[in-house]
Short mmCIF file of C-alpha atoms in Angstrom, two decimals:
data_model
loop_
_atom_site.label_atom_id
_atom_site.label_comp_id
_atom_site.label_asym_id
_atom_site.label_seq_id
_atom_site.Cartn_x
_atom_site.Cartn_y
_atom_site.Cartn_z
CA GLU A 1 18.76 3.64 1.01
CA VAL A 2 15.92 1.12 1.05
CA GLN A 3 15.49 -0.61 -2.30
CA LEU A 4 12.84 -3.10 -3.32
CA VAL A 5 12.99 -4.50 -6.85
CA GLU A 6 10.24 -6.77 -8.13
CA SER A 7 10.58 -9.23 -10.99
CA GLY A 8 8.76 -12.16 -12.54
CA GLY A 9 5.70 -10.49 -14.00
CA GLY A 10 4.41 -11.22 -17.46
CA LEU A 11 1.58 -12.64 -19.54
CA VAL A 12 0.01 -15.89 -18.36
CA GLN A 13 -3.09 -17.80 -19.42
CA PRO A 14 -6.06 -18.24 -17.09
CA GLY A 15 -5.44 -21.17 -14.79
CA GLY A 16 -1.69 -20.76 -15.10
CA SER A 17 0.99 -20.00 -12.53
CA LEU A 18 3.58 -17.32 -11.99
CA ARG A 19 6.18 -16.62 -9.32
CA LEU A 20 7.06 -13.06 -8.36
CA SER A 21 10.23 -12.08 -6.56
CA CYS A 22 11.30 -8.99 -4.68
CA ALA A 23 14.98 -8.29 -4.02
CA ALA A 24 15.54 -6.15 -0.96
CA SER A 25 18.58 -4.08 -0.05
CA GLY A 26 19.60 -1.14 2.10
CA PHE A 27 18.07 -2.43 5.32
CA THR A 28 18.05 -5.48 7.61
CA PHE A 29 15.53 -7.53 5.68
CA SER A 30 15.09 -10.15 8.40
CA SER A 31 13.78 -7.52 10.83
CA TYR A 32 10.73 -6.46 8.86
CA TRP A 33 7.34 -7.84 7.94
CA MET A 34 6.86 -7.76 4.18
CA HIS A 35 3.80 -7.43 1.98
CA TRP A 36 2.45 -7.72 -1.53
CA VAL A 37 -0.04 -5.09 -2.69
CA ARG A 38 -1.63 -5.00 -6.12
CA GLN A 39 -3.32 -2.45 -8.34
CA ALA A 40 -5.48 -3.39 -11.28
CA PRO A 41 -5.28 -1.05 -14.30
CA GLY A 42 -6.96 2.25 -13.46
CA GLN A 43 -8.06 0.99 -10.06
CA GLY A 44 -7.07 1.46 -6.43
CA LEU A 45 -4.64 -0.30 -4.13
CA VAL A 46 -5.49 -3.72 -2.72
CA TRP A 47 -3.48 -5.57 -0.11
CA VAL A 48 -2.69 -9.17 -1.11
CA SER A 49 -0.54 -10.86 1.50
CA ARG A 50 1.78 -10.39 4.47
CA ILE A 51 4.59 -12.42 6.00
CA THR A 52 6.21 -11.84 9.39
CA ASP A 53 9.91 -11.09 9.77
CA ASP A 54 10.87 -14.69 10.53
CA GLY A 55 8.49 -16.16 7.97
CA THR A 56 6.49 -18.16 10.47
CA ASN A 57 3.18 -16.35 10.02
CA THR A 58 1.34 -15.37 6.86
CA ASN A 59 -1.96 -13.71 5.99
CA TYR A 60 -3.88 -13.40 2.74
CA ALA A 61 -6.73 -11.42 1.28
CA ASP A 62 -9.83 -13.56 0.83
CA SER A 63 -9.60 -13.10 -2.94
CA VAL A 64 -6.29 -14.97 -3.17
CA LYS A 65 -6.48 -17.36 -0.21
CA GLY A 66 -5.71 -20.92 -1.27
CA ARG A 67 -4.23 -19.81 -4.61
CA PHE A 68 -1.30 -17.56 -3.64
CA THR A 69 1.60 -18.35 -1.30
CA ILE A 70 3.94 -15.77 0.16
CA SER A 71 7.42 -16.76 1.32
CA ARG A 72 10.80 -15.25 2.10
CA ASP A 73 14.47 -16.17 2.18
CA ASN A 74 16.18 -14.03 4.78
CA ALA A 75 19.60 -15.35 3.79
CA LYS A 76 19.08 -14.02 0.25
CA ASN A 77 17.02 -10.93 1.19
CA THR A 78 14.27 -12.07 -1.12
CA LEU A 79 10.48 -12.04 -0.88
CA SER A 80 8.37 -14.23 -3.17
CA LEU A 81 4.77 -14.69 -4.21
CA GLN A 82 3.74 -17.96 -5.85
CA MET A 83 0.52 -17.41 -7.77
CA ASN A 84 -1.48 -20.43 -8.95
CA SER A 85 -4.87 -20.84 -10.64
CA LEU A 86 -4.62 -17.32 -11.98
CA ARG A 87 -7.75 -15.51 -13.10
CA ALA A 88 -8.36 -12.50 -15.33
CA GLU A 89 -9.18 -10.47 -12.23
CA ASP A 90 -5.66 -11.06 -10.91
CA THR A 91 -4.34 -8.80 -13.67
CA ALA A 92 -2.55 -5.96 -11.90
CA VAL A 93 0.72 -4.32 -11.02
CA TYR A 94 2.09 -6.16 -7.99
CA TYR A 95 4.08 -4.13 -5.49
CA CYS A 96 6.42 -5.42 -2.85
CA ALA A 97 6.20 -3.27 0.28
CA ARG A 98 8.00 -3.13 3.61
CA GLY A 99 5.92 -3.09 6.74
CA GLY A 100 6.33 -0.06 8.95
CA SER A 101 7.24 -0.46 12.59
CA PHE A 102 4.31 -0.89 15.01
CA GLY A 103 1.85 0.90 12.81
CA TYR A 104 0.69 -1.73 10.37
CA HIS A 105 1.43 0.44 7.39
CA PHE A 106 3.79 0.29 4.39
CA ASP A 107 6.83 2.52 4.64
CA SER A 108 8.70 1.60 1.45
CA TRP A 109 7.52 0.29 -1.90
CA GLY A 110 9.08 -1.23 -4.98
CA GLN A 111 8.26 -0.01 -8.49
CA GLY A 112 6.01 -2.96 -9.19
CA THR A 113 5.78 -5.73 -11.76
CA LEU A 114 2.86 -6.18 -14.15
CA VAL A 115 0.97 -9.47 -14.25
CA THR A 116 -1.46 -9.95 -17.12
CA VAL A 117 -3.79 -12.94 -17.10
CA SER A 118 -5.30 -13.41 -20.54
CA SER A 119 -5.77 -16.02 -23.20
CA SER B 1 -15.31 -6.24 6.17
CA TYR B 2 -14.27 -2.72 7.06
CA GLU B 3 -14.79 -0.06 4.40
CA LEU B 4 -13.08 3.29 3.86
CA THR B 5 -14.77 5.95 1.75
CA GLN B 6 -12.97 8.83 0.06
CA PRO B 7 -14.21 11.54 -2.32
CA LEU B 8 -13.43 10.73 -5.92
CA SER B 9 -11.74 14.06 -6.52
CA VAL B 10 -10.64 17.24 -4.79
CA SER B 11 -9.56 20.43 -6.51
CA VAL B 12 -7.42 23.11 -4.89
CA ALA B 13 -6.03 26.40 -6.11
CA LEU B 14 -2.28 26.78 -6.20
CA GLY B 15 -1.06 27.89 -2.78
CA GLN B 16 -4.34 27.08 -1.03
CA THR B 17 -5.29 24.24 1.33
CA ALA B 18 -6.68 20.86 0.25
CA ARG B 19 -8.48 18.54 2.64
CA ILE B 20 -9.01 14.90 1.75
CA THR B 21 -11.39 12.91 3.92
CA CYS B 22 -11.48 9.21 4.69
CA GLY B 23 -14.68 7.93 6.22
CA GLY B 24 -15.10 4.74 8.21
CA ASN B 25 -17.11 3.44 11.14
CA ASN B 26 -15.41 4.78 14.29
CA ILE B 27 -12.22 5.30 12.32
CA GLY B 28 -11.04 7.56 15.13
CA GLY B 29 -10.32 4.43 17.12
CA ARG B 30 -7.86 3.15 14.54
CA ASN B 31 -4.48 4.22 13.20
CA VAL B 32 -4.83 5.77 9.75
CA HIS B 33 -2.07 6.01 7.19
CA TRP B 34 -1.95 8.02 3.96
CA TYR B 35 -0.17 7.40 0.64
CA GLN B 36 0.48 9.60 -2.35
CA GLN B 37 0.66 8.02 -5.80
CA LYS B 38 1.67 9.96 -8.89
CA PRO B 39 0.95 8.56 -12.38
CA GLY B 40 3.20 5.66 -13.27
CA GLN B 41 4.87 5.65 -9.85
CA ALA B 42 4.72 3.51 -6.75
CA PRO B 43 2.81 4.80 -3.72
CA LEU B 44 4.67 6.93 -1.19
CA LEU B 45 3.85 7.05 2.52
CA VAL B 46 3.10 10.65 3.51
CA ILE B 47 1.40 10.24 6.91
CA TYR B 48 1.45 7.30 9.34
CA ARG B 49 -0.45 6.69 12.55
CA ASP B 50 -2.88 9.55 11.94
CA SER B 51 -0.53 12.50 12.02
CA ASN B 52 3.13 11.48 11.76
CA ARG B 53 5.27 12.47 8.79
CA PRO B 54 8.04 10.18 7.52
CA SER B 55 11.45 11.70 6.99
CA GLY B 56 11.52 13.81 3.84
CA ILE B 57 7.80 14.58 3.72
CA PRO B 58 7.16 18.36 3.82
CA GLU B 59 5.47 19.91 6.85
CA ARG B 60 2.73 21.04 4.44
CA PHE B 61 1.29 17.53 4.80
CA SER B 62 -0.62 16.90 8.02
CA GLY B 63 -3.23 14.47 9.27
CA SER B 64 -5.98 14.19 11.83
CA ASN B 65 -8.43 11.50 12.87
CA SER B 66 -11.56 11.64 15.00
CA GLY B 67 -15.00 10.09 15.12
CA ASN B 68 -15.92 8.65 11.74
CA THR B 69 -13.53 10.75 9.63
CA ALA B 70 -9.80 10.98 9.09
CA THR B 71 -8.41 13.93 7.15
CA LEU B 72 -5.25 14.55 5.17
CA THR B 73 -4.49 18.25 4.81
CA ILE B 74 -2.17 19.68 2.20
CA SER B 75 -1.27 23.30 2.95
CA ARG B 76 0.12 25.73 0.38
CA ALA B 77 -0.62 23.28 -2.39
CA GLN B 78 1.94 22.98 -5.16
CA ALA B 79 1.67 21.63 -8.69
CA GLY B 80 3.80 18.67 -7.60
CA ASP B 81 1.11 17.63 -5.11
CA GLU B 82 -1.17 16.51 -7.94
CA ALA B 83 -1.65 12.82 -7.37
CA ASP B 84 -3.96 10.12 -6.11
CA TYR B 85 -4.14 9.82 -2.34
CA TYR B 86 -5.18 6.71 -0.43
CA CYS B 87 -5.96 6.21 3.24
CA GLN B 88 -5.33 2.83 4.88
CA VAL B 89 -6.07 1.03 8.14
CA TRP B 90 -5.45 -2.40 9.60
CA ASP B 91 -8.55 -4.46 10.35
CA ASN B 92 -8.74 -7.99 11.69
CA SER B 93 -5.53 -9.28 10.12
CA ALA B 94 -6.18 -7.50 6.83
CA TYR B 95 -5.01 -4.18 5.47
CA VAL B 96 -7.73 -2.00 4.01
CA PHE B 97 -7.25 0.87 1.56
CA GLY B 98 -9.66 3.66 0.87
CA THR B 99 -11.15 4.17 -2.57
CA GLY B 100 -8.66 6.89 -3.45
CA THR B 101 -8.93 10.62 -4.16
CA LYS B 102 -7.53 12.40 -7.18
CA VAL B 103 -6.17 15.81 -6.18
CA THR B 104 -5.99 18.46 -8.90
CA VAL B 105 -4.08 21.69 -8.35
CA LEU B 106 -5.60 24.52 -10.37
#
């Protein structure tokens, strides 16, 4: 069974930093692209970032480019998101999601971790 | 950037058919994926590449895509189908979600 478990969320002041992690199990982690998707309170889903299976290529939404960094450790089956220069509008539940094969979709999701940016 | 438009809400009587639309410029030329999200839960993939169901998704869920509109159809709607539904496409190295539709089963 595919399992994705996020951690690292919490309350942080504007301008601060936070690092999210996602522990993967139940599948060959190194064979899949991985993503972060977020959802602000009461709002819709927004894609944040993607990393290829070998970690050599990354993409970011314009809203986080230059502030967030996605990375992975295939030896530890772990996906990470380093978030710097956080803003109030970054407040959201952050989901780790597995990329589906060939279709550029998300076939498995974690339960999410809440990030609150507030003074 | 590419935009996907969904109705804010759709109501359906128990046992009847609900159709949720997703509008986008020439969306028929793209692969469309659909997610179900119940309150307090993570999204769940229900349709991928226009009309394919992942393992475990009931046959009552189906999808189509043509022209400027993609459609998710829920047949024989059940109370457990009440949820928010989002369409999604890939566009120019970014992943775009629709605005979301709240489905209410009456």
